[in-house]
Amino acid sequence: MDTIFHKIIRRELPADIVYEDDDIIAFRDIAPQAPVHVLFVPKTDLATLNDLQASQAEVVGRLAFAAARYAKEQGFAEDGYRIVMNCNDDGGQTVFQIHLHLLAGAPLGRFGTPA
Ligand code: AMP
């Protein structure tokens, strides 16, 4: 599988990387929707959340844990934040390697209004 995010993982595309370990990379979204907008991406190939198998459930747990840890380290965990995973067309997914959006840095308003 090859997406923009795979190219970032392979360092074939530049990104503002804020965290990386053996399983995850996190970098700033190129079109931020909030003062803080970081994408957490697993290195396991998974196009959409629909492809996640029960044996892989920890992949998503790792993304959420990494996002929460980043929020604490950056000092905005207590103020709060939002995590979002978009799936397919109605969810607004545009890059088909699963990823978790971390949005923070200001009150984010109501969530879930249809486009
Ligand atoms: P989604 O719409 O949930 O698939 O999210 C994809 C996100 O990737 C969008 O918020 C884009 O702004 C972001 N994005 C696309 N290309 C890049 C890139 N080269 N570097 C960082 N973020 C990107």
JSON list of C-alpha atoms and ligand atoms in Angstrom, two decimals:
[
{"chain": "A", "resi": 1, "resn": "MET", "atom": "CA", "xyz": [0.00, 0.00, 0.00]},
{"chain": "A", "resi": 2, "resn": "ASP", "atom": "CA", "xyz": [1.30, 3.45, -0.81]},
{"chain": "A", "resi": 3, "resn": "THR", "atom": "CA", "xyz": [-0.13, 6.74, 0.35]},
{"chain": "A", "resi": 4, "resn": "ILE", "atom": "CA", "xyz": [1.23, 10.18, 1.21]},
{"chain": "A", "resi": 5, "resn": "PHE", "atom": "CA", "xyz": [1.59, 8.93, 4.78]},
{"chain": "A", "resi": 6, "resn": "HIS", "atom": "CA", "xyz": [3.68, 5.92, 3.72]},
{"chain": "A", "resi": 7, "resn": "LYS", "atom": "CA", "xyz": [5.97, 8.33, 1.85]},
{"chain": "A", "resi": 8, "resn": "ILE", "atom": "CA", "xyz": [6.29, 10.41, 5.03]},
{"chain": "A", "resi": 9, "resn": "ILE", "atom": "CA", "xyz": [7.12, 7.26, 7.03]},
{"chain": "A", "resi": 10, "resn": "ARG", "atom": "CA", "xyz": [9.83, 6.41, 4.44]},
{"chain": "A", "resi": 11, "resn": "ARG", "atom": "CA", "xyz": [11.09, 10.04, 4.53]},
{"chain": "A", "resi": 12, "resn": "GLU", "atom": "CA", "xyz": [10.30, 10.45, 0.83]},
{"chain": "A", "resi": 13, "resn": "LEU", "atom": "CA", "xyz": [8.09, 13.42, 1.66]},
{"chain": "A", "resi": 14, "resn": "PRO", "atom": "CA", "xyz": [8.88, 16.07, 4.27]},
{"chain": "A", "resi": 15, "resn": "ALA", "atom": "CA", "xyz": [6.69, 16.47, 7.33]},
{"chain": "A", "resi": 16, "resn": "ASP", "atom": "CA", "xyz": [6.85, 18.22, 10.66]},
{"chain": "A", "resi": 17, "resn": "ILE", "atom": "CA", "xyz": [7.29, 15.05, 12.72]},
{"chain": "A", "resi": 18, "resn": "VAL", "atom": "CA", "xyz": [6.55, 15.45, 16.43]},
{"chain": "A", "resi": 19, "resn": "TYR", "atom": "CA", "xyz": [6.77, 11.82, 17.55]},
{"chain": "A", "resi": 20, "resn": "GLU", "atom": "CA", "xyz": [7.91, 8.45, 16.22]},
{"chain": "A", "resi": 21, "resn": "ASP", "atom": "CA", "xyz": [8.46, 4.96, 17.58]},
{"chain": "A", "resi": 22, "resn": "ASP", "atom": "CA", "xyz": [8.54, 1.46, 16.06]},
{"chain": "A", "resi": 23, "resn": "ASP", "atom": "CA", "xyz": [4.75, 1.40, 15.60]},
{"chain": "A", "resi": 24, "resn": "ILE", "atom": "CA", "xyz": [3.61, 5.02, 15.10]},
{"chain": "A", "resi": 25, "resn": "ILE", "atom": "CA", "xyz": [4.56, 8.28, 13.47]},
{"chain": "A", "resi": 26, "resn": "ALA", "atom": "CA", "xyz": [2.94, 11.63, 14.35]},
{"chain": "A", "resi": 27, "resn": "PHE", "atom": "CA", "xyz": [3.28, 14.83, 12.37]},
{"chain": "A", "resi": 28, "resn": "ARG", "atom": "CA", "xyz": [1.51, 18.17, 11.99]},
{"chain": "A", "resi": 29, "resn": "ASP", "atom": "CA", "xyz": [-1.40, 18.29, 9.54]},
{"chain": "A", "resi": 30, "resn": "ILE", "atom": "CA", "xyz": [-0.52, 20.34, 6.46]},
{"chain": "A", "resi": 31, "resn": "ALA", "atom": "CA", "xyz": [-3.93, 22.10, 6.59]},
{"chain": "A", "resi": 32, "resn": "PRO", "atom": "CA", "xyz": [-4.57, 22.55, 10.32]},
{"chain": "A", "resi": 33, "resn": "GLN", "atom": "CA", "xyz": [-8.19, 22.77, 11.48]},
{"chain": "A", "resi": 34, "resn": "ALA", "atom": "CA", "xyz": [-7.21, 23.96, 15.00]},
{"chain": "A", "resi": 35, "resn": "PRO", "atom": "CA", "xyz": [-4.17, 25.64, 16.60]},
{"chain": "A", "resi": 36, "resn": "VAL", "atom": "CA", "xyz": [-2.84, 22.14, 17.31]},
{"chain": "A", "resi": 37, "resn": "HIS", "atom": "CA", "xyz": [-3.58, 19.54, 14.62]},
{"chain": "A", "resi": 38, "resn": "VAL", "atom": "CA", "xyz": [-1.39, 16.45, 14.69]},
{"chain": "A", "resi": 39, "resn": "LEU", "atom": "CA", "xyz": [-1.94, 13.18, 12.80]},
{"chain": "A", "resi": 40, "resn": "PHE", "atom": "CA", "xyz": [-1.05, 9.87, 14.48]},
{"chain": "A", "resi": 41, "resn": "VAL", "atom": "CA", "xyz": [-0.45, 7.15, 11.90]},
{"chain": "A", "resi": 42, "resn": "PRO", "atom": "CA", "xyz": [0.34, 3.47, 12.50]},
{"chain": "A", "resi": 43, "resn": "LYS", "atom": "CA", "xyz": [3.13, 1.85, 10.51]},
{"chain": "A", "resi": 44, "resn": "THR", "atom": "CA", "xyz": [0.87, -1.20, 10.02]},
{"chain": "A", "resi": 45, "resn": "ASP", "atom": "CA", "xyz": [-0.84, -1.04, 6.62]},
{"chain": "A", "resi": 46, "resn": "LEU", "atom": "CA", "xyz": [-4.58, -0.45, 7.12]},
{"chain": "A", "resi": 47, "resn": "ALA", "atom": "CA", "xyz": [-6.52, 1.54, 4.53]},
{"chain": "A", "resi": 48, "resn": "THR", "atom": "CA", "xyz": [-9.59, 2.23, 6.65]},
{"chain": "A", "resi": 49, "resn": "LEU", "atom": "CA", "xyz": [-10.94, 1.42, 10.08]},
{"chain": "A", "resi": 50, "resn": "ASN", "atom": "CA", "xyz": [-13.13, -1.16, 8.31]},
{"chain": "A", "resi": 51, "resn": "ASP", "atom": "CA", "xyz": [-9.98, -3.20, 7.62]},
{"chain": "A", "resi": 52, "resn": "LEU", "atom": "CA", "xyz": [-9.05, -3.50, 11.30]},
{"chain": "A", "resi": 53, "resn": "GLN", "atom": "CA", "xyz": [-9.15, -7.10, 12.54]},
{"chain": "A", "resi": 54, "resn": "ALA", "atom": "CA", "xyz": [-9.87, -8.03, 16.16]},
{"chain": "A", "resi": 55, "resn": "SER", "atom": "CA", "xyz": [-6.25, -9.10, 16.54]},
{"chain": "A", "resi": 56, "resn": "GLN", "atom": "CA", "xyz": [-5.19, -5.59, 15.50]},
{"chain": "A", "resi": 57, "resn": "ALA", "atom": "CA", "xyz": [-7.39, -3.62, 17.91]},
{"chain": "A", "resi": 58, "resn": "GLU", "atom": "CA", "xyz": [-4.32, -2.51, 19.84]},
{"chain": "A", "resi": 59, "resn": "VAL", "atom": "CA", "xyz": [-3.18, -0.53, 16.78]},
{"chain": "A", "resi": 60, "resn": "VAL", "atom": "CA", "xyz": [-5.92, 2.02, 17.45]},
{"chain": "A", "resi": 61, "resn": "GLY", "atom": "CA", "xyz": [-5.29, 1.89, 21.19]},
{"chain": "A", "resi": 62, "resn": "ARG", "atom": "CA", "xyz": [-1.66, 2.81, 20.56]},
{"chain": "A", "resi": 63, "resn": "LEU", "atom": "CA", "xyz": [-2.71, 5.81, 18.46]},
{"chain": "A", "resi": 64, "resn": "ALA", "atom": "CA", "xyz": [-5.08, 7.05, 21.18]},
{"chain": "A", "resi": 65, "resn": "PHE", "atom": "CA", "xyz": [-2.51, 6.48, 23.90]},
{"chain": "A", "resi": 66, "resn": "ALA", "atom": "CA", "xyz": [0.19, 8.32, 21.94]},
{"chain": "A", "resi": 67, "resn": "ALA", "atom": "CA", "xyz": [-2.19, 11.24, 21.35]},
{"chain": "A", "resi": 68, "resn": "ALA", "atom": "CA", "xyz": [-3.14, 11.48, 25.03]},
{"chain": "A", "resi": 69, "resn": "ARG", "atom": "CA", "xyz": [0.50, 11.28, 26.10]},
{"chain": "A", "resi": 70, "resn": "TYR", "atom": "CA", "xyz": [1.40, 14.02, 23.60]},
{"chain": "A", "resi": 71, "resn": "ALA", "atom": "CA", "xyz": [-1.42, 16.21, 24.98]},
{"chain": "A", "resi": 72, "resn": "LYS", "atom": "CA", "xyz": [-0.08, 15.78, 28.50]},
{"chain": "A", "resi": 73, "resn": "GLU", "atom": "CA", "xyz": [3.51, 16.46, 27.44]},
{"chain": "A", "resi": 74, "resn": "GLN", "atom": "CA", "xyz": [2.46, 19.59, 25.55]},
{"chain": "A", "resi": 75, "resn": "GLY", "atom": "CA", "xyz": [0.40, 20.84, 28.49]},
{"chain": "A", "resi": 76, "resn": "PHE", "atom": "CA", "xyz": [-3.09, 21.02, 26.97]},
{"chain": "A", "resi": 77, "resn": "ALA", "atom": "CA", "xyz": [-4.51, 17.73, 28.25]},
{"chain": "A", "resi": 78, "resn": "GLU", "atom": "CA", "xyz": [-6.43, 19.38, 31.08]},
{"chain": "A", "resi": 79, "resn": "ASP", "atom": "CA", "xyz": [-7.86, 22.11, 28.82]},
{"chain": "A", "resi": 80, "resn": "GLY", "atom": "CA", "xyz": [-8.97, 19.32, 26.50]},
{"chain": "A", "resi": 81, "resn": "TYR", "atom": "CA", "xyz": [-8.76, 18.14, 22.94]},
{"chain": "A", "resi": 82, "resn": "ARG", "atom": "CA", "xyz": [-10.60, 16.11, 20.34]},
{"chain": "A", "resi": 83, "resn": "ILE", "atom": "CA", "xyz": [-9.51, 12.95, 18.55]},
{"chain": "A", "resi": 84, "resn": "VAL", "atom": "CA", "xyz": [-11.15, 11.99, 15.26]},
{"chain": "A", "resi": 85, "resn": "MET", "atom": "CA", "xyz": [-10.83, 9.09, 12.85]},
{"chain": "A", "resi": 86, "resn": "ASN", "atom": "CA", "xyz": [-12.57, 9.53, 9.51]},
{"chain": "A", "resi": 87, "resn": "CYS", "atom": "CA", "xyz": [-13.73, 6.49, 7.54]},
{"chain": "A", "resi": 88, "resn": "ASN", "atom": "CA", "xyz": [-14.53, 6.46, 3.82]},
{"chain": "A", "resi": 89, "resn": "ASP", "atom": "CA", "xyz": [-16.58, 9.04, 1.91]},
{"chain": "A", "resi": 90, "resn": "ASP", "atom": "CA", "xyz": [-19.25, 10.01, 4.43]},
{"chain": "A", "resi": 91, "resn": "GLY", "atom": "CA", "xyz": [-16.60, 10.29, 7.13]},
{"chain": "A", "resi": 92, "resn": "GLY", "atom": "CA", "xyz": [-14.51, 12.57, 4.94]},
{"chain": "A", "resi": 93, "resn": "GLN", "atom": "CA", "xyz": [-11.50, 10.26, 4.67]},
{"chain": "A", "resi": 94, "resn": "THR", "atom": "CA", "xyz": [-9.06, 11.44, 1.99]},
{"chain": "A", "resi": 95, "resn": "VAL", "atom": "CA", "xyz": [-5.88, 9.48, 2.81]},
{"chain": "A", "resi": 96, "resn": "PHE", "atom": "CA", "xyz": [-6.36, 5.71, 2.83]},
{"chain": "A", "resi": 97, "resn": "GLN", "atom": "CA", "xyz": [-3.98, 4.74, 5.60]},
{"chain": "A", "resi": 98, "resn": "ILE", "atom": "CA", "xyz": [-5.78, 4.93, 8.95]},
{"chain": "A", "resi": 99, "resn": "HIS", "atom": "CA", "xyz": [-4.87, 7.89, 11.11]},
{"chain": "A", "resi": 100, "resn": "LEU", "atom": "CA", "xyz": [-6.10, 9.68, 14.17]},
{"chain": "A", "resi": 101, "resn": "HIS", "atom": "CA", "xyz": [-6.48, 13.48, 14.19]},
{"chain": "A", "resi": 102, "resn": "LEU", "atom": "CA", "xyz": [-5.60, 15.27, 17.43]},
{"chain": "A", "resi": 103, "resn": "LEU", "atom": "CA", "xyz": [-7.17, 18.74, 17.54]},
{"chain": "A", "resi": 104, "resn": "ALA", "atom": "CA", "xyz": [-6.56, 21.18, 20.37]},
{"chain": "A", "resi": 105, "resn": "GLY", "atom": "CA", "xyz": [-5.49, 24.64, 21.39]},
{"chain": "A", "resi": 106, "resn": "ALA", "atom": "CA", "xyz": [-8.89, 26.39, 21.43]},
{"chain": "A", "resi": 107, "resn": "PRO", "atom": "CA", "xyz": [-12.53, 25.57, 22.17]},
{"chain": "A", "resi": 108, "resn": "LEU", "atom": "CA", "xyz": [-13.51, 23.39, 19.22]},
{"chain": "A", "resi": 109, "resn": "GLY", "atom": "CA", "xyz": [-17.24, 24.01, 19.15]},
{"chain": "A", "resi": 110, "resn": "ARG", "atom": "CA", "xyz": [-19.98, 21.52, 18.49]},
{"chain": "A", "resi": 111, "resn": "PHE", "atom": "CA", "xyz": [-19.09, 18.30, 16.76]},
{"chain": "A", "resi": 112, "resn": "GLY", "atom": "CA", "xyz": [-20.89, 16.33, 14.08]},
{"chain": "A", "resi": 113, "resn": "THR", "atom": "CA", "xyz": [-22.80, 18.84, 12.00]},
{"chain": "A", "resi": 114, "resn": "PRO", "atom": "CA", "xyz": [-23.52, 17.34, 8.54]},
{"chain": "A", "resi": 115, "resn": "ALA", "atom": "CA", "xyz": [-21.73, 19.16, 5.70]},
{"chain": "B", "resi": 1, "resn": "AMP", "atom": "P1", "xyz": [-8.60, 12.53, 6.36]},
{"chain": "B", "resi": 1, "resn": "AMP", "atom": "O1", "xyz": [-9.43, 13.53, 5.61]},
{"chain": "B", "resi": 1, "resn": "AMP", "atom": "O2", "xyz": [-9.20, 12.11, 7.67]},
{"chain": "B", "resi": 1, "resn": "AMP", "atom": "O3", "xyz": [-8.20, 11.35, 5.48]},
{"chain": "B", "resi": 1, "resn": "AMP", "atom": "O4", "xyz": [-7.28, 13.30, 6.78]},
{"chain": "B", "resi": 1, "resn": "AMP", "atom": "C1", "xyz": [-6.18, 13.45, 5.94]},
{"chain": "B", "resi": 1, "resn": "AMP", "atom": "C2", "xyz": [-5.42, 14.62, 6.47]},
{"chain": "B", "resi": 1, "resn": "AMP", "atom": "O5", "xyz": [-4.11, 14.58, 5.92]},
{"chain": "B", "resi": 1, "resn": "AMP", "atom": "C3", "xyz": [-6.01, 15.98, 6.09]},
{"chain": "B", "resi": 1, "resn": "AMP", "atom": "O6", "xyz": [-6.34, 16.69, 7.29]},
{"chain": "B", "resi": 1, "resn": "AMP", "atom": "C4", "xyz": [-4.89, 16.65, 5.29]},
{"chain": "B", "resi": 1, "resn": "AMP", "atom": "O7", "xyz": [-4.80, 18.03, 5.55]},
{"chain": "B", "resi": 1, "resn": "AMP", "atom": "C5", "xyz": [-3.66, 15.90, 5.77]},
{"chain": "B", "resi": 1, "resn": "AMP", "atom": "N1", "xyz": [-2.56, 15.86, 4.86]},
{"chain": "B", "resi": 1, "resn": "AMP", "atom": "C6", "xyz": [-2.58, 15.59, 3.53]},
{"chain": "B", "resi": 1, "resn": "AMP", "atom": "N2", "xyz": [-1.35, 15.61, 3.02]},
{"chain": "B", "resi": 1, "resn": "AMP", "atom": "C7", "xyz": [-0.50, 15.89, 4.04]},
{"chain": "B", "resi": 1, "resn": "AMP", "atom": "C8", "xyz": [0.91, 16.05, 4.16]},
{"chain": "B", "resi": 1, "resn": "AMP", "atom": "N3", "xyz": [1.72, 15.93, 3.09]},
{"chain": "B", "resi": 1, "resn": "AMP", "atom": "N4", "xyz": [1.42, 16.35, 5.37]},
{"chain": "B", "resi": 1, "resn": "AMP", "atom": "C9", "xyz": [0.61, 16.49, 6.44]},
{"chain": "B", "resi": 1, "resn": "AMP", "atom": "N5", "xyz": [-0.72, 16.34, 6.41]},
{"chain": "B", "resi": 1, "resn": "AMP", "atom": "C10", "xyz": [-1.28, 16.06, 5.22]}
]
